[in-house]
PDB file of C-alpha atoms in Angstrom:
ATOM      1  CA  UNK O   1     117.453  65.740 110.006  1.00 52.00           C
ATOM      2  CA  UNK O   2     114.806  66.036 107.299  1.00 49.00           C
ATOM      3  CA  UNK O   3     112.787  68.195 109.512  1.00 56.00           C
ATOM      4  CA  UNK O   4     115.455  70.611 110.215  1.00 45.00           C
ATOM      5  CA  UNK O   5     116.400  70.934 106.127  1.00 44.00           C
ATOM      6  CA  UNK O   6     112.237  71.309 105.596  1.00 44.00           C
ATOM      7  CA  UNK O   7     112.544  74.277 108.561  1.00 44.00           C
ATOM      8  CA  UNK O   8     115.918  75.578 106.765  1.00 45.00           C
ATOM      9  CA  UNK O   9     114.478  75.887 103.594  1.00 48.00           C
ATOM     10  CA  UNK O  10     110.928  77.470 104.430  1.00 46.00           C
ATOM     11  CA  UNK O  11     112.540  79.933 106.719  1.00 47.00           C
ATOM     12  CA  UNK O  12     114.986  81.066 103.838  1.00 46.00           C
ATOM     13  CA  UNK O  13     111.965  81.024 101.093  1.00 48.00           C
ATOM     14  CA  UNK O  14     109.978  83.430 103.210  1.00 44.00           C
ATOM     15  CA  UNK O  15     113.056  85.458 103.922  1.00 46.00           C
ATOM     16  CA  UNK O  16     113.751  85.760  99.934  1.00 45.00           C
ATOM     17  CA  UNK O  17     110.194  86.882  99.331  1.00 48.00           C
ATOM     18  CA  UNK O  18     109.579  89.279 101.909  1.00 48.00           C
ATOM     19  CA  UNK O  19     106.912  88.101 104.111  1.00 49.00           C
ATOM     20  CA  UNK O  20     106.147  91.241 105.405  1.00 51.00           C
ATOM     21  CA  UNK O  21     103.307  92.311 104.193  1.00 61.00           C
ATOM     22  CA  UNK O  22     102.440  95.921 105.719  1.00 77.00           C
ATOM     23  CA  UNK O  23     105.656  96.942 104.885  1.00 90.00           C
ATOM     24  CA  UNK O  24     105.568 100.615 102.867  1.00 91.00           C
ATOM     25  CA  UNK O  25     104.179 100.687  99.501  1.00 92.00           C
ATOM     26  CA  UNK O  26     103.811 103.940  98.907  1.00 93.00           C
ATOM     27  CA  UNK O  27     105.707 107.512  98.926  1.00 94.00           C
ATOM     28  CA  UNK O  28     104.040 110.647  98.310  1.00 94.00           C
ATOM     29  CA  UNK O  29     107.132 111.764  95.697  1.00 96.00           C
ATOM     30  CA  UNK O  30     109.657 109.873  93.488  1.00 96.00           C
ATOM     31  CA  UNK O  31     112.179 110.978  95.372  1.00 96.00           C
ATOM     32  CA  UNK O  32     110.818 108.943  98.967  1.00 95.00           C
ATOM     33  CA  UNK O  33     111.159 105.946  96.859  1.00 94.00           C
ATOM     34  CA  UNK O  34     114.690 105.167  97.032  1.00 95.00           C
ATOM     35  CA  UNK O  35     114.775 105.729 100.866  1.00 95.00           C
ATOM     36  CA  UNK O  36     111.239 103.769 101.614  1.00 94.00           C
ATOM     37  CA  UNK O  37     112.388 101.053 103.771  1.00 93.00           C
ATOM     38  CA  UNK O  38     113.291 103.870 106.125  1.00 94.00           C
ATOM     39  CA  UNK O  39     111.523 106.963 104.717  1.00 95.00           C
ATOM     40  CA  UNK O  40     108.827 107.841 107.921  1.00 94.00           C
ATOM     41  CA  UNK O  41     106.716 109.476 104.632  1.00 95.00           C
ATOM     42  CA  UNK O  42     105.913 106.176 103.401  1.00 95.00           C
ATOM     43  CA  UNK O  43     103.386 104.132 104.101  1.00 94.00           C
ATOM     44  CA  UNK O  44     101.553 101.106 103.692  1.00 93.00           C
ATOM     45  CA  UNK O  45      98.489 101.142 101.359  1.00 90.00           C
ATOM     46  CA  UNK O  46      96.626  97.852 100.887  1.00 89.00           C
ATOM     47  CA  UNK O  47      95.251  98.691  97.272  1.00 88.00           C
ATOM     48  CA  UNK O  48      98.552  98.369  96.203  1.00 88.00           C
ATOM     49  CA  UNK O  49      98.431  95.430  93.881  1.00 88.00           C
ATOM     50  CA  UNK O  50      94.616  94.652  95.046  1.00 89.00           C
ATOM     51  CA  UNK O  51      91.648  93.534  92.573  1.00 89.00           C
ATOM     52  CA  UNK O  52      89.087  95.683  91.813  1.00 90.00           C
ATOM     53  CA  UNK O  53      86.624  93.359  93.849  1.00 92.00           C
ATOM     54  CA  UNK O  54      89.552  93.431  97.128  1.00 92.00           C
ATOM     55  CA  UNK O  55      89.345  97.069  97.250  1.00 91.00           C
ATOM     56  CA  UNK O  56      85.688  98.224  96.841  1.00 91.00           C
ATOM     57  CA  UNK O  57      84.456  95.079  99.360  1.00 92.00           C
ATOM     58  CA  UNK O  58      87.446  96.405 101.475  1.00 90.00           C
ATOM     59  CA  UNK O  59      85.607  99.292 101.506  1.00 88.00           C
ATOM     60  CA  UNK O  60      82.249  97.935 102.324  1.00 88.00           C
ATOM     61  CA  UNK O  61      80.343  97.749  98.753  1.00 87.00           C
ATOM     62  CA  UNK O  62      78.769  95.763  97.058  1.00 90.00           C
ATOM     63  CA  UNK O  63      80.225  94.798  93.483  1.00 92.00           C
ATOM     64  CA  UNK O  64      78.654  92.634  90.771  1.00 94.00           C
ATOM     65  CA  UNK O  65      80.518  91.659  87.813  1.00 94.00           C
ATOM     66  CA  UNK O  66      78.780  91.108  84.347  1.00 95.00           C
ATOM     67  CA  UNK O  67      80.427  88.987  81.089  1.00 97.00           C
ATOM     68  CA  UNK O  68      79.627  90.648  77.740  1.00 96.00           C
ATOM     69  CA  UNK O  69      79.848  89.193  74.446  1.00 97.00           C
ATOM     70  CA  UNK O  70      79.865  90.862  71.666  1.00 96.00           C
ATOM     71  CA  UNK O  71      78.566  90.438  68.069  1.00 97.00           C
ATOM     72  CA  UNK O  72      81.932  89.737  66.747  1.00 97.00           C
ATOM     73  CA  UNK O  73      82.620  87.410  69.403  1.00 96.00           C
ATOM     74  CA  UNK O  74      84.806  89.477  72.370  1.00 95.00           C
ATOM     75  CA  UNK O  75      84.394  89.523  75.890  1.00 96.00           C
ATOM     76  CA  UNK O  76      83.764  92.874  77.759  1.00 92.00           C
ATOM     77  CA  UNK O  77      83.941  92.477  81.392  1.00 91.00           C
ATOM     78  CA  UNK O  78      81.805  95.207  83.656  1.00 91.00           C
ATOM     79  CA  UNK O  79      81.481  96.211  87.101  1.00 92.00           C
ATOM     80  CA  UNK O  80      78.569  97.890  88.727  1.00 90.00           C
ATOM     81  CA  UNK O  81      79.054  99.174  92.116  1.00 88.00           C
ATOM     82  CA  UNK O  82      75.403  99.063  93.728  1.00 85.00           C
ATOM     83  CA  UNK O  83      74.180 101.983  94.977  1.00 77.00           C
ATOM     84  CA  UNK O  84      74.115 102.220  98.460  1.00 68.00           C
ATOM     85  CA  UNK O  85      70.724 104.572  98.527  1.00 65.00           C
ATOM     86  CA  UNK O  86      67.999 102.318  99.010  1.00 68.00           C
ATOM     87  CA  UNK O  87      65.525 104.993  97.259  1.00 65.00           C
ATOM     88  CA  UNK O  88      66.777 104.175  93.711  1.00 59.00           C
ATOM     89  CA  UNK O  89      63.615 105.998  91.569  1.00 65.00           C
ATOM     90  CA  UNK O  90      65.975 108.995  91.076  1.00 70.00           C
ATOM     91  CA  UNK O  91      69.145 107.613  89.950  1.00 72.00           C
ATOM     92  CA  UNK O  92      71.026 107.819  86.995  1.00 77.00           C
ATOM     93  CA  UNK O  93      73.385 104.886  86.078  1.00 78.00           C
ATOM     94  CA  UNK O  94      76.991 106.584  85.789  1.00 80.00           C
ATOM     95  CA  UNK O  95      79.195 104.821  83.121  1.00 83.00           C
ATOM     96  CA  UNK O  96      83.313 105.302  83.465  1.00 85.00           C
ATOM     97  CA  UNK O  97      85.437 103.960  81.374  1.00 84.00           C
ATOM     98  CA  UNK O  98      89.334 103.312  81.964  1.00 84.00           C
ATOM     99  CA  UNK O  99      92.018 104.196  78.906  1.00 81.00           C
ATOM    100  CA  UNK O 100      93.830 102.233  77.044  1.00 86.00           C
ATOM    101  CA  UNK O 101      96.385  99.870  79.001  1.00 86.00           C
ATOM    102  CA  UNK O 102      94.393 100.654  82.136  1.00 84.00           C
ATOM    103  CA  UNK O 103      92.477  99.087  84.487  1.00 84.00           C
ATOM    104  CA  UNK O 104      88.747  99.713  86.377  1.00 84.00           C
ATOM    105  CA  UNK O 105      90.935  99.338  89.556  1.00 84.00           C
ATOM    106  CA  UNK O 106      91.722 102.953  88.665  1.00 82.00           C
ATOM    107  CA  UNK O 107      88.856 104.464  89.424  1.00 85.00           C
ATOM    108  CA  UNK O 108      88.452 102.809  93.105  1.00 86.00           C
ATOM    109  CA  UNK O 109      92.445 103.369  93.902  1.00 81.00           C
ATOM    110  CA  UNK O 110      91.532 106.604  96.733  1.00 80.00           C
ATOM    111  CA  UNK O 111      88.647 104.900  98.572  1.00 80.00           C
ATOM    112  CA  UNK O 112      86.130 106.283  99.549  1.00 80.00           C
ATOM    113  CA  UNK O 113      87.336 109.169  97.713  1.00 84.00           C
ATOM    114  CA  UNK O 114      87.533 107.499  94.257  1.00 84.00           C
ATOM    115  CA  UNK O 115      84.649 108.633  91.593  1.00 79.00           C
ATOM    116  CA  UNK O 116      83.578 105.002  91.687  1.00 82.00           C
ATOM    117  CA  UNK O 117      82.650 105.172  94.986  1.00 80.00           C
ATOM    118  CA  UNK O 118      81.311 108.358  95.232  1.00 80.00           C
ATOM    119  CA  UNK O 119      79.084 107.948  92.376  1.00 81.00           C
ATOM    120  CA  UNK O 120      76.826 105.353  94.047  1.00 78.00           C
ATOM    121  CA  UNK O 121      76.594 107.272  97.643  1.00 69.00           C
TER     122      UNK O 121
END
């Protein structure tokens, strides 16, 4: 009997949260959103919701992340993305920097596509 209610109450857990997880994420208007479940426009994109670190080793690069104190005492956090050229004599460091409320995922969010990325190539 208590095998049964343990069974019971998993199955309904992962039925309340949705266990599917390539189900569509995205929509390429605002207007696809209310119709996504069904909407053949909308897709699955696994950045959605992914780390910084997820989605540029998803990607296959490198990422290193660095702890910075300041002298008053706070804690910037940076992210170098390696450069993939082996010849590095050449190179410039590119610094970007995210606005206010925002995040460094934003600048890896399109892939290979993303400024982050390109930048090291």
């Amino acid at each position: 009997m208590l095998r049964v209610l343990v069974v019971l109450s998993v199955a309904y857990g992962v039925s309340c949260v949705g266990f599917n997880w390539t189900s569509a994420n995205v929509c390429p208007t605002l207007k696809n959103y209310n119709t996504i479940e069904t909407n053949q426009n909308c897709r699955y994109n696994p950045n959605v919701r992914s780390s910084l670190r997820d989605i540029v080793l998803r990607n296959g690069y490198p990422i290193e992340k660095h702890n910075v104190l300041t002298e008053d005492g706070y804690i910037l956090v940076l992210y170098r993305i390696p450069s993939s050229n082996k010849d590095n004599t050449k190179r410039q460091p590119v610094i970007i920097q995210h606005g206010i409320q925002g995040s460094a995922a934003f600048w890896v969010l399109h892939d290979r596509k993303s400024i982050a990325i390109i930048s090291t190539v």
